[in-house]
Each structure stands twice: as C-alpha cells, then as structure tokens.
Amino acid sequence: MLGLMAARQAGLDDPERLRRAERTRSMLSGGSDGVIVLYDLENLSRKPSYTCKALFSVGRSHPDVHKFSVETVQWYPHDTGMFTSSSFDKTLKIWDTNTLQVTDKKYWQCRGPHVMNIFWQQEANTAHNGRVNGLCYTNDGLHLLTIGTDDRMRLWNSSTGENTLVNYGKVCNESRKGLKFSISCGCNPEFAFVPYGSTIAVYTVFTGELITMLRGHYSTVNCCVFQPHFQELYSGSKDCNILAWIPAPREPVPDDISEKSEKQKTNSQQQDYLLSSD
C-alpha cells in the first residue's frame, strides 16, 4: 500500500477512495485534492511488496477535474470502460475510461431553501439538498442509488437519469466523508444496506420500505459490503470490529398454509438476521 501511495501522480494528498475493478487488474483512486488516478495492479516484479503503475490520471490541470475532495469512485457493474465519481463540489460525473473524458455531468444547484436540482440530458430532476457522499449501482447496472448529507436517499434510472421517486424516508447521514453502503445481489426483493450511526439500516431498494436495523457494533459503522456468493453482509466500524451478518434459516412453509400467514412469515424472514461471531 505504501508503494501505491508513492506511485500516485499529480496528487497533493493521499487517496481518499479506492475501487478495484472485479475480474480485471485495474483500480481507481480518488483523492482529497480532487485528482482521480487509474492504477495497473499487475505485479510484474513478482515481489510481495511492489509499486503499482499509474496508467492515467485526471490531474489538477484537467478541464473536468473535481474542484474539491473526491468522495466516491465507482466502476460501472458490467463494463470498466465507464466509471462514476462524486465530490464535495456537488457534482456527479460519468467518465469514459479510455479517454478520461466526462461523458455526462450532473449539477446540484439550489432552486430554493430546500430544493436541489440535477440536470441529466437537459432535464431537471429533484436531487439532494446537500453533498452527495455515497453512490452504488444495482447489480444489473440499471439503477443508481445515491445518498446525500440532506439525509435523503434517491434511486435513479441509469439510462434516462430520471428520479424513480422511491421514498426511503429520512436516512440519517452524519458522515462528512464518503459513505460506503451496499446493495444485495440475488435476493427477492433486493436490499440496500446503509450505515446508520452504530447500526445498519436495511431497505428494500424498489419500494423504500425499512425492513430492519442491524445492531451489533459499538461505534459508528463506516462501511458495509454484500457478498453475493454466500449471501452474507460484512460491516466495518470505528469499534475496530468487522462483523459478518447472515440471514437466519427458517423452516419451509407448509403447502397448506394460508396466503396471509405466508406473507407474514416472508416478512419475518426479511427482518430476522443473525450476527456471526467471526
């Protein structure tokens, strides 16, 4: 990691956010100086400690560089030819990886004391009244979930940029840095796992329903990641613990059970989680 920091080009500060491309050898780095760097992770030296090569960078001289700290960098789920970044300069940018040019830019501009607008292909949609410090694509890449310091979470259509208007209610966001949250994969329905103080709030992505609050940490939760192969959730906190969460197993529902009871049991399954001791 020290070698990686040393290889950072045209940056004044250490990287704030790192994002590795799955199944490839590339990694994105976003810094508090607004600079974004793309690294090659291949270890040509075959040594246990090595310096990653910086392939390209969006430096301070780049016309589209972020003005302030880069809070999130995110690869598009199915194509590393595109990635997104968000910053404290109140912009969310979509980049072409091959050219490092912005293909689209979203501006958060105030139209009143409590309204912010996002411009996407010449259309204005209600967005966040504050900085956007968290974003995550759904597994299929069709939707983008964002979180702002206005305590709101928004679900966007990736193709049109439209706000789907899913109401998640108040989503407490006291973080003044990038907020790492996660979306499930292979669940029905899909869930969003959002750090909420010392707990983790579990929402249904497409209805906005708050399913449950996961309690187990003793201090602020900084991040969480969903592991689709084992259907497990991992969370990290300021209490220096990493917790693994698994859905609680339930007995099969009898065939002759009423439809009402089946629905109640399904809801109970969604709300019941066990905390692993790992």
PDB file of N, CA and C in Angstrom, residues 220-270:
ATOM      1  N   THR A 220     -19.631   4.008  15.435  1.00  0.00           N
ATOM      2  CA  THR A 220     -20.112   4.351  14.098  1.00  0.00           C
ATOM      3  C   THR A 220     -19.678   3.330  13.054  1.00  0.00           C
ATOM      4  N   VAL A 221     -20.628   2.893  12.236  1.00  0.00           N
ATOM      5  CA  VAL A 221     -20.336   1.974  11.132  1.00  0.00           C
ATOM      6  C   VAL A 221     -19.835   2.785   9.944  1.00  0.00           C
ATOM      7  N   ASN A 222     -18.666   2.439   9.431  1.00  0.00           N
ATOM      8  CA  ASN A 222     -18.058   3.181   8.325  1.00  0.00           C
ATOM      9  C   ASN A 222     -18.399   2.612   6.959  1.00  0.00           C
ATOM     10  N   CYS A 223     -18.594   1.295   6.882  1.00  0.00           N
ATOM     11  CA  CYS A 223     -18.756   0.675   5.573  1.00  0.00           C
ATOM     12  C   CYS A 223     -19.443  -0.674   5.702  1.00  0.00           C
ATOM     13  N   CYS A 224     -20.018  -1.133   4.610  1.00  0.00           N
ATOM     14  CA  CYS A 224     -20.568  -2.489   4.555  1.00  0.00           C
ATOM     15  C   CYS A 224     -20.510  -2.985   3.110  1.00  0.00           C
ATOM     16  N   VAL A 225     -20.286  -4.287   2.955  1.00  0.00           N
ATOM     17  CA  VAL A 225     -20.156  -4.918   1.641  1.00  0.00           C
ATOM     18  C   VAL A 225     -20.966  -6.207   1.634  1.00  0.00           C
ATOM     19  N   PHE A 226     -21.747  -6.412   0.564  1.00  0.00           N
ATOM     20  CA  PHE A 226     -22.546  -7.630   0.428  1.00  0.00           C
ATOM     21  C   PHE A 226     -21.787  -8.647  -0.412  1.00  0.00           C
ATOM     22  N   GLN A 227     -21.713  -9.886   0.085  1.00  0.00           N
ATOM     23  CA  GLN A 227     -21.043 -10.978  -0.629  1.00  0.00           C
ATOM     24  C   GLN A 227     -22.124 -11.855  -1.273  1.00  0.00           C
ATOM     25  N   PRO A 228     -22.304 -11.770  -2.607  1.00  0.00           N
ATOM     26  CA  PRO A 228     -23.425 -12.464  -3.251  1.00  0.00           C
ATOM     27  C   PRO A 228     -23.314 -13.978  -3.261  1.00  0.00           C
ATOM     28  N   HIS A 229     -22.091 -14.520  -3.271  1.00  0.00           N
ATOM     29  CA  HIS A 229     -21.932 -15.969  -3.380  1.00  0.00           C
ATOM     30  C   HIS A 229     -22.401 -16.694  -2.121  1.00  0.00           C
ATOM     31  N   PHE A 230     -22.249 -16.054  -0.971  1.00  0.00           N
ATOM     32  CA  PHE A 230     -22.669 -16.668   0.291  1.00  0.00           C
ATOM     33  C   PHE A 230     -23.849 -15.938   0.923  1.00  0.00           C
ATOM     34  N   GLN A 231     -24.364 -14.906   0.207  1.00  0.00           N
ATOM     35  CA  GLN A 231     -25.481 -14.110   0.724  1.00  0.00           C
ATOM     36  C   GLN A 231     -25.177 -13.590   2.131  1.00  0.00           C
ATOM     37  N   GLU A 232     -23.985 -13.037   2.290  1.00  0.00           N
ATOM     38  CA  GLU A 232     -23.553 -12.514   3.578  1.00  0.00           C
ATOM     39  C   GLU A 232     -23.230 -11.026   3.463  1.00  0.00           C
ATOM     40  N   LEU A 233     -23.346 -10.344   4.577  1.00  0.00           N
ATOM     41  CA  LEU A 233     -23.018  -8.928   4.651  1.00  0.00           C
ATOM     42  C   LEU A 233     -21.872  -8.737   5.637  1.00  0.00           C
ATOM     43  N   TYR A 234     -20.883  -7.936   5.245  1.00  0.00           N
ATOM     44  CA  TYR A 234     -19.754  -7.632   6.122  1.00  0.00           C
ATOM     45  C   TYR A 234     -19.746  -6.131   6.407  1.00  0.00           C
ATOM     46  N   SER A 235     -19.529  -5.775   7.657  1.00  0.00           N
ATOM     47  CA  SER A 235     -19.546  -4.368   8.042  1.00  0.00           C
ATOM     48  C   SER A 235     -18.321  -4.035   8.888  1.00  0.00           C
ATOM     49  N   GLY A 236     -17.813  -2.819   8.708  1.00  0.00           N
ATOM     50  CA  GLY A 236     -16.668  -2.338   9.477  1.00  0.00           C
ATOM     51  C   GLY A 236     -17.045  -1.097  10.259  1.00  0.00           C
ATOM     52  N   SER A 237     -16.471  -0.951  11.451  1.00  0.00           N
ATOM     53  CA  SER A 237     -16.871   0.130  12.346  1.00  0.00           C
ATOM     54  C   SER A 237     -15.661   0.757  13.022  1.00  0.00           C
ATOM     55  N   LYS A 238     -15.889   1.913  13.635  1.00  0.00           N
ATOM     56  CA  LYS A 238     -14.852   2.581  14.418  1.00  0.00           C
ATOM     57  C   LYS A 238     -14.533   1.827  15.704  1.00  0.00           C
ATOM     58  N   ASP A 239     -15.347   0.808  16.031  1.00  0.00           N
ATOM     59  CA  ASP A 239     -15.038   0.000  17.210  1.00  0.00           C
ATOM     60  C   ASP A 239     -13.956  -1.042  16.920  1.00  0.00           C
ATOM     61  N   CYS A 240     -13.367  -0.959  15.704  1.00  0.00           N
ATOM     62  CA  CYS A 240     -12.262  -1.839  15.278  1.00  0.00           C
ATOM     63  C   CYS A 240     -12.702  -3.280  15.045  1.00  0.00           C
ATOM     64  N   ASN A 241     -13.992  -3.489  14.825  1.00  0.00           N
ATOM     65  CA  ASN A 241     -14.515  -4.825  14.553  1.00  0.00           C
ATOM     66  C   ASN A 241     -15.068  -4.922  13.138  1.00  0.00           C
ATOM     67  N   ILE A 242     -14.914  -6.096  12.532  1.00  0.00           N
ATOM     68  CA  ILE A 242     -15.572  -6.433  11.269  1.00  0.00           C
ATOM     69  C   ILE A 242     -16.562  -7.553  11.575  1.00  0.00           C
ATOM     70  N   LEU A 243     -17.827  -7.304  11.308  1.00  0.00           N
ATOM     71  CA  LEU A 243     -18.869  -8.277  11.618  1.00  0.00           C
ATOM     72  C   LEU A 243     -19.418  -8.895  10.343  1.00  0.00           C
ATOM     73  N   ALA A 244     -19.753 -10.168  10.413  1.00  0.00           N
ATOM     74  CA  ALA A 244     -20.377 -10.885   9.296  1.00  0.00           C
ATOM     75  C   ALA A 244     -21.825 -11.180   9.669  1.00  0.00           C
ATOM     76  N   TRP A 245     -22.743 -10.812   8.774  1.00  0.00           N
ATOM     77  CA  TRP A 245     -24.173 -10.999   9.013  1.00  0.00           C
ATOM     78  C   TRP A 245     -24.709 -12.031   8.026  1.00  0.00           C
ATOM     79  N   ILE A 246     -25.540 -12.935   8.526  1.00  0.00           N
ATOM     80  CA  ILE A 246     -26.150 -13.939   7.657  1.00  0.00           C
ATOM     81  C   ILE A 246     -27.646 -13.989   7.929  1.00  0.00           C
ATOM     82  N   PRO A 247     -28.471 -14.268   6.903  1.00  0.00           N
ATOM     83  CA  PRO A 247     -29.916 -14.413   7.128  1.00  0.00           C
ATOM     84  C   PRO A 247     -30.181 -15.617   8.023  1.00  0.00           C
ATOM     85  N   ALA A 248     -31.117 -15.484   8.932  1.00  0.00           N
ATOM     86  CA  ALA A 248     -31.459 -16.593   9.819  1.00  0.00           C
ATOM     87  C   ALA A 248     -32.226 -17.653   9.046  1.00  0.00           C
ATOM     88  N   PRO A 249     -31.816 -18.936   9.140  1.00  0.00           N
ATOM     89  CA  PRO A 249     -32.545 -20.002   8.439  1.00  0.00           C
ATOM     90  C   PRO A 249     -33.922 -20.212   9.040  1.00  0.00           C
ATOM     91  N   ARG A 250     -34.884 -20.553   8.191  1.00  0.00           N
ATOM     92  CA  ARG A 250     -36.249 -20.804   8.629  1.00  0.00           C
ATOM     93  C   ARG A 250     -36.730 -22.135   8.083  1.00  0.00           C
ATOM     94  N   GLU A 251     -37.686 -22.741   8.779  1.00  0.00           N
ATOM     95  CA  GLU A 251     -38.264 -23.981   8.292  1.00  0.00           C
ATOM     96  C   GLU A 251     -39.110 -23.705   7.057  1.00  0.00           C
ATOM     97  N   PRO A 252     -39.190 -24.678   6.113  1.00  0.00           N
ATOM     98  CA  PRO A 252     -40.009 -24.493   4.914  1.00  0.00           C
ATOM     99  C   PRO A 252     -41.462 -24.217   5.278  1.00  0.00           C
ATOM    100  N   VAL A 253     -42.099 -23.357   4.496  1.00  0.00           N
ATOM    101  CA  VAL A 253     -43.500 -23.022   4.728  1.00  0.00           C
ATOM    102  C   VAL A 253     -44.375 -24.167   4.237  1.00  0.00           C
ATOM    103  N   PRO A 254     -45.288 -24.716   5.068  1.00  0.00           N
ATOM    104  CA  PRO A 254     -46.177 -25.806   4.627  1.00  0.00           C
ATOM    105  C   PRO A 254     -47.035 -25.395   3.448  1.00  0.00           C
ATOM    106  N   ASP A 255     -47.358 -26.374   2.587  1.00  0.00           N
ATOM    107  CA  ASP A 255     -48.129 -26.084   1.384  1.00  0.00           C
ATOM    108  C   ASP A 255     -49.541 -25.612   1.693  1.00  0.00           C
ATOM    109  N   ASP A 256     -50.103 -26.066   2.822  1.00  0.00           N
ATOM    110  CA  ASP A 256     -51.493 -25.749   3.118  1.00  0.00           C
ATOM    111  C   ASP A 256     -51.656 -24.480   3.948  1.00  0.00           C
ATOM    112  N   ILE A 257     -50.568 -23.715   4.126  1.00  0.00           N
ATOM    113  CA  ILE A 257     -50.669 -22.503   4.925  1.00  0.00           C
ATOM    114  C   ILE A 257     -51.418 -21.434   4.150  1.00  0.00           C
ATOM    115  N   SER A 258     -52.132 -20.571   4.839  1.00  0.00           N
ATOM    116  CA  SER A 258     -52.919 -19.533   4.178  1.00  0.00           C
ATOM    117  C   SER A 258     -52.003 -18.494   3.558  1.00  0.00           C
ATOM    118  N   GLU A 259     -52.534 -17.800   2.560  1.00  0.00           N
ATOM    119  CA  GLU A 259     -51.744 -16.786   1.859  1.00  0.00           C
ATOM    120  C   GLU A 259     -51.348 -15.665   2.802  1.00  0.00           C
ATOM    121  N   LYS A 260     -52.231 -15.324   3.737  1.00  0.00           N
ATOM    122  CA  LYS A 260     -51.934 -14.254   4.682  1.00  0.00           C
ATOM    123  C   LYS A 260     -50.799 -14.639   5.610  1.00  0.00           C
ATOM    124  N   SER A 261     -50.847 -15.856   6.119  1.00  0.00           N
ATOM    125  CA  SER A 261     -49.798 -16.317   7.024  1.00  0.00           C
ATOM    126  C   SER A 261     -48.461 -16.422   6.311  1.00  0.00           C
ATOM    127  N   GLU A 262     -48.506 -16.840   5.046  1.00  0.00           N
ATOM    128  CA  GLU A 262     -47.272 -16.965   4.270  1.00  0.00           C
ATOM    129  C   GLU A 262     -46.609 -15.613   4.089  1.00  0.00           C
ATOM    130  N   LYS A 263     -47.429 -14.584   3.847  1.00  0.00           N
ATOM    131  CA  LYS A 263     -46.886 -13.246   3.675  1.00  0.00           C
ATOM    132  C   LYS A 263     -46.257 -12.751   4.969  1.00  0.00           C
ATOM    133  N   GLN A 264     -46.921 -13.043   6.105  1.00  0.00           N
ATOM    134  CA  GLN A 264     -46.380 -12.630   7.389  1.00  0.00           C
ATOM    135  C   GLN A 264     -45.049 -13.307   7.671  1.00  0.00           C
ATOM    136  N   LYS A 265     -44.947 -14.592   7.301  1.00  0.00           N
ATOM    137  CA  LYS A 265     -43.711 -15.328   7.556  1.00  0.00           C
ATOM    138  C   LYS A 265     -42.589 -14.835   6.654  1.00  0.00           C
ATOM    139  N   THR A 266     -42.946 -14.463   5.408  1.00  0.00           N
ATOM    140  CA  THR A 266     -41.946 -13.921   4.492  1.00  0.00           C
ATOM    141  C   THR A 266     -41.374 -12.625   5.040  1.00  0.00           C
ATOM    142  N   ASN A 267     -42.261 -11.767   5.568  1.00  0.00           N
ATOM    143  CA  ASN A 267     -41.802 -10.518   6.162  1.00  0.00           C
ATOM    144  C   ASN A 267     -40.915 -10.780   7.371  1.00  0.00           C
ATOM    145  N   SER A 268     -41.261 -11.815   8.132  1.00  0.00           N
ATOM    146  CA  SER A 268     -40.460 -12.173   9.302  1.00  0.00           C
ATOM    147  C   SER A 268     -39.077 -12.643   8.898  1.00  0.00           C
ATOM    148  N   GLN A 269     -38.999 -13.361   7.766  1.00  0.00           N
ATOM    149  CA  GLN A 269     -37.709 -13.832   7.272  1.00  0.00           C
ATOM    150  C   GLN A 269     -36.818 -12.662   6.896  1.00  0.00           C
ATOM    151  N   GLN A 270     -37.439 -11.636   6.291  1.00  0.00           N
ATOM    152  CA  GLN A 270     -36.672 -10.480   5.851  1.00  0.00           C
ATOM    153  C   GLN A 270     -36.093  -9.716   7.035  1.00  0.00           C
TER     154      GLN A 270
END
